[in-house]
Tab-separated table of C-alpha atoms and ligand atoms in Angstrom:
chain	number	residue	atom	x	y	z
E	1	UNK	CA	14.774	-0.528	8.091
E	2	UNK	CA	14.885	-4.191	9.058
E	3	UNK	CA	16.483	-7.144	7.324
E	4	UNK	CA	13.423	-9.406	7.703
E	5	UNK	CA	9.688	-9.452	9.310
E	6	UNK	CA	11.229	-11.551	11.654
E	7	UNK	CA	12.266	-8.224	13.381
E	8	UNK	CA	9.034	-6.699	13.185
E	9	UNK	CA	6.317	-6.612	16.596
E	10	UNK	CA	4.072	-9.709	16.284
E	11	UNK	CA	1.426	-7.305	15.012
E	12	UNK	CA	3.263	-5.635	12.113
E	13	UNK	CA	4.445	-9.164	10.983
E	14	UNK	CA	1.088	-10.574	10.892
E	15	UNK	CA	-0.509	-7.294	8.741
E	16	UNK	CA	3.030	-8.143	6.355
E	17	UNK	CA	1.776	-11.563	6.228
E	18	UNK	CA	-1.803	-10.531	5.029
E	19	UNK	CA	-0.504	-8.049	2.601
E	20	UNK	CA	1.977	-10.570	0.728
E	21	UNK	CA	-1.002	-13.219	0.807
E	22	UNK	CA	-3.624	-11.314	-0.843
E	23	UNK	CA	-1.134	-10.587	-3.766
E	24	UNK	CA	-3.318	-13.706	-5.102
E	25	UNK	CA	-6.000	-11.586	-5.494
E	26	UNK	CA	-4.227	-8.979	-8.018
E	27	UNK	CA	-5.276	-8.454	-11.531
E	28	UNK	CA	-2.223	-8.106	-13.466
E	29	UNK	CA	-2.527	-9.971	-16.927
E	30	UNK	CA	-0.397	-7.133	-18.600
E	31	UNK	CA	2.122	-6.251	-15.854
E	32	UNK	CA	2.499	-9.684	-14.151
E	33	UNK	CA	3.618	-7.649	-11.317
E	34	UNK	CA	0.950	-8.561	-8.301
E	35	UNK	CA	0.596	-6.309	-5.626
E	36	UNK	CA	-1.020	-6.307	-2.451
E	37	UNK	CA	-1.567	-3.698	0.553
E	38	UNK	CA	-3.813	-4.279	3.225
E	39	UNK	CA	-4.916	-1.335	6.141
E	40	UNK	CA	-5.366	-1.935	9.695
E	41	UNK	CA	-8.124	0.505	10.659
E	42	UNK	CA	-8.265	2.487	14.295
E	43	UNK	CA	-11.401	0.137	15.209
E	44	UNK	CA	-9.732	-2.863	14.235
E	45	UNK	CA	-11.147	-3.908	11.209
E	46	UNK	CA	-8.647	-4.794	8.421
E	47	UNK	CA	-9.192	-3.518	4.493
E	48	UNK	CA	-7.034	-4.850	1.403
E	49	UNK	CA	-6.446	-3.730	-2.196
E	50	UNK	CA	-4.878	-5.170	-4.946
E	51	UNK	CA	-4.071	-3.416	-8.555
E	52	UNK	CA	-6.716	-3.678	-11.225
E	53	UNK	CA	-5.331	-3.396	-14.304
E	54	UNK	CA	-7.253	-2.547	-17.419
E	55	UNK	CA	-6.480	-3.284	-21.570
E	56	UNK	CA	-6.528	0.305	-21.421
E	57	UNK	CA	-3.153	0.426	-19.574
E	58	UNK	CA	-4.081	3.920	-18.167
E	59	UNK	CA	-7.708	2.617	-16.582
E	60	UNK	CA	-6.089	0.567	-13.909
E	61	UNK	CA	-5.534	0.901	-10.748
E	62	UNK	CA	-2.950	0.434	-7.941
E	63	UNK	CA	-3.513	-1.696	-4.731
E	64	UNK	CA	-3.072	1.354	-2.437
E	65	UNK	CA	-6.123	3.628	-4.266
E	66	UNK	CA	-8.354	0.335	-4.484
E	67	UNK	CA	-7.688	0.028	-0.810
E	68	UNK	CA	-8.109	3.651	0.197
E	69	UNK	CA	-11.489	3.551	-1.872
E	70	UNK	CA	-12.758	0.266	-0.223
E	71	UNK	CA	-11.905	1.718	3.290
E	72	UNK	CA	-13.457	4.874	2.642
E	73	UNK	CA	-16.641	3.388	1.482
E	74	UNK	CA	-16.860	0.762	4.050
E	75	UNK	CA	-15.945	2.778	7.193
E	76	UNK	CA	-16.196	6.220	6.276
E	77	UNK	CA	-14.126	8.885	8.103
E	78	UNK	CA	-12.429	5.890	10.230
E	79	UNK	CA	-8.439	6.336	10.251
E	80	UNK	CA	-6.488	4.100	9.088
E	81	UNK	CA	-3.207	2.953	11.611
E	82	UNK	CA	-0.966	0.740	9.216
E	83	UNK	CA	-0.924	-0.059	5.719
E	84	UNK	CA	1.350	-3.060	4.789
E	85	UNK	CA	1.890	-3.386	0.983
E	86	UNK	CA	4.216	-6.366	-0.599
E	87	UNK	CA	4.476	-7.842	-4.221
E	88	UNK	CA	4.890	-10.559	-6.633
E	89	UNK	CA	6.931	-10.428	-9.518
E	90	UNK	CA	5.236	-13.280	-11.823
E	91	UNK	CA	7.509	-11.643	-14.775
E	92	UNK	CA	10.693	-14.037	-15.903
E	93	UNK	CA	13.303	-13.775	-13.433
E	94	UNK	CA	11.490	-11.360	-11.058
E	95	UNK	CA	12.218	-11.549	-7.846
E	96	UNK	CA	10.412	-9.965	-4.499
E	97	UNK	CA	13.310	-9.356	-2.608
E	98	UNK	CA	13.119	-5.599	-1.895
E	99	UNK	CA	10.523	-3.706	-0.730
E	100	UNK	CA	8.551	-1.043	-2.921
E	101	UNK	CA	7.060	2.125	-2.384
E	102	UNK	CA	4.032	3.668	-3.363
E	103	UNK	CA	3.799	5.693	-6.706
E	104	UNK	CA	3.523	9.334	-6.642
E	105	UNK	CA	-0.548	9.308	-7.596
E	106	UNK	CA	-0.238	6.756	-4.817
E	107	UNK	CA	1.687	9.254	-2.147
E	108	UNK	CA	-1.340	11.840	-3.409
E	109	UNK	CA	-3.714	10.259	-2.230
E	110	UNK	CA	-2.659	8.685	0.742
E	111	UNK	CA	-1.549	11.784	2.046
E	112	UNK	CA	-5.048	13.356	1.735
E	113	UNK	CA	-6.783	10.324	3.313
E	114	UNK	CA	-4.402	11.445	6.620
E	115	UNK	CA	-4.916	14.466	6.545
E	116	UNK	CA	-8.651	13.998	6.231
E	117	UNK	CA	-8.695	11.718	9.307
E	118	UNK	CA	-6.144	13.565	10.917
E	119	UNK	CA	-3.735	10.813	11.409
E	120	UNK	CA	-0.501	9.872	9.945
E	121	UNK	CA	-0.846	6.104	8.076
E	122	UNK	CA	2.293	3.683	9.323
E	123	UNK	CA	3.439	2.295	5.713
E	124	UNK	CA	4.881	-1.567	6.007
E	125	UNK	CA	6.826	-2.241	2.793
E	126	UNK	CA	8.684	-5.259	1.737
E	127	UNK	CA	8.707	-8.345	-1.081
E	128	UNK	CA	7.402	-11.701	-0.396
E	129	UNK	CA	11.132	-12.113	1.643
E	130	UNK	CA	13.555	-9.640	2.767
E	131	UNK	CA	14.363	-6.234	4.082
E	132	UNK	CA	11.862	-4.098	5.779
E	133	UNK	CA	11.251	-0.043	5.596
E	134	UNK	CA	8.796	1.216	8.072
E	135	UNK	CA	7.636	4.280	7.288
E	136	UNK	CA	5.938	6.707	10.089
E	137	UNK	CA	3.800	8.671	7.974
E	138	UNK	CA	3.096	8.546	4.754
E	139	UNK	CA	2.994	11.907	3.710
E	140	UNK	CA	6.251	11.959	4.199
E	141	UNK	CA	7.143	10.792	1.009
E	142	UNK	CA	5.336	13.472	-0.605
E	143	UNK	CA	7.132	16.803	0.438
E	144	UNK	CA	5.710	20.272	-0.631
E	145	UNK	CA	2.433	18.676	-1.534
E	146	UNK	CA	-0.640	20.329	-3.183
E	147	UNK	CA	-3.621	19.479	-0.501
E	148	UNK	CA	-6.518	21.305	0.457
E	149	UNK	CA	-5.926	23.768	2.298
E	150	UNK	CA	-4.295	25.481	-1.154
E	151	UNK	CA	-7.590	25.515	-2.621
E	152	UNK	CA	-9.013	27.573	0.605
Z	201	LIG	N1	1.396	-0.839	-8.691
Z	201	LIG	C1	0.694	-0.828	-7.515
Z	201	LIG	O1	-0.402	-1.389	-7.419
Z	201	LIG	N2	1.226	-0.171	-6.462
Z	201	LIG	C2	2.465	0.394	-6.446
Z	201	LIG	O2	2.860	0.926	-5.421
Z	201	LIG	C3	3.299	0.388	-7.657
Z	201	LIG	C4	2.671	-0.182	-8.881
Z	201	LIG	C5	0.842	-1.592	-9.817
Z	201	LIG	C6	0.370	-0.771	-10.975
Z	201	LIG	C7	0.474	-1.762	-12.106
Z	201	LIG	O3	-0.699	-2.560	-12.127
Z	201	LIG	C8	1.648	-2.649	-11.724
Z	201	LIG	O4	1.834	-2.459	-10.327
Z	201	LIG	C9	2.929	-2.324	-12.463
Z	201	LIG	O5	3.204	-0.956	-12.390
């Protein structure tokens, strides 16, 4: 945990950066609650993802699966190193002080995408200001998962 991306390497600051600017690009007109995650690949490239929300609450979609299905289309079988994923509260009094974590459909299927690629995803979460949690691997926050290799 750190109290601001001011503590963060140079490199994780600027992927926090990217991930709290493309919050713009959210489609929240039922929520108001923008969020943005974007993936620094193994060779380099960068993917982002915002949530997608439908009338039909259940149809949309968070930033993390759009940007786990853009990356997996675009660079197939590439591994992702770091996601970064911030907010913006555009509801009445919300703030974007603290930093959120991924939902469990979220944790689901960010675990698989590691496990497919065989490595762990770094997770970057924080608001548009404040504290920090750095996360190692994401499958962490899924404990005693279904995967895979229960279907075998
Ligand atoms: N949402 C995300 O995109 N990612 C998260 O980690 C949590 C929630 C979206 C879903 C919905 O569009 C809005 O935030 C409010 O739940």
């Amino acid at each position: 945990m750190y109290e601001s991306s001011n503590d963060l390497t140079a490199g994780d600051k600027a992927l926090l950066e990217k991930a709290r600017a493309v919050t713009d690009k959210a489609y929240a007109p039922y929520s108001h609650f923008h969020v943005g995650a974007v993936a620094k690949l193994v060779n380099g490239e960068t993917v982002s993802g915002t949530n997608q929300e439908n009338a039909s609450f259940p149809a949309g979609i968070c930033a993390e699966r759009v940007l786990l299905s853009s990356a997996s289309m675009l660079f197939k079988d590439v591994a992702i190193d770091t996601i970064a994923i911030s907010y913006h509260n555009h509801n009445e009094y919300g703030e974007s002080s603290h930093p959120i974590s991924p939902c469990g459909i979220c944790r689901q299927s960010l675990a698989e995408y590691e496990e497919r690629t065989k490595k762990p995803i770094r997770l970057i979460l924080s608001g548009l200001e404040g504290k920090v949690f750095v996360i190692e691997k994401a499958g962490d926050l899924l404990p005693l998962s279904f995967g895979s290799i229960d279907m075998k």
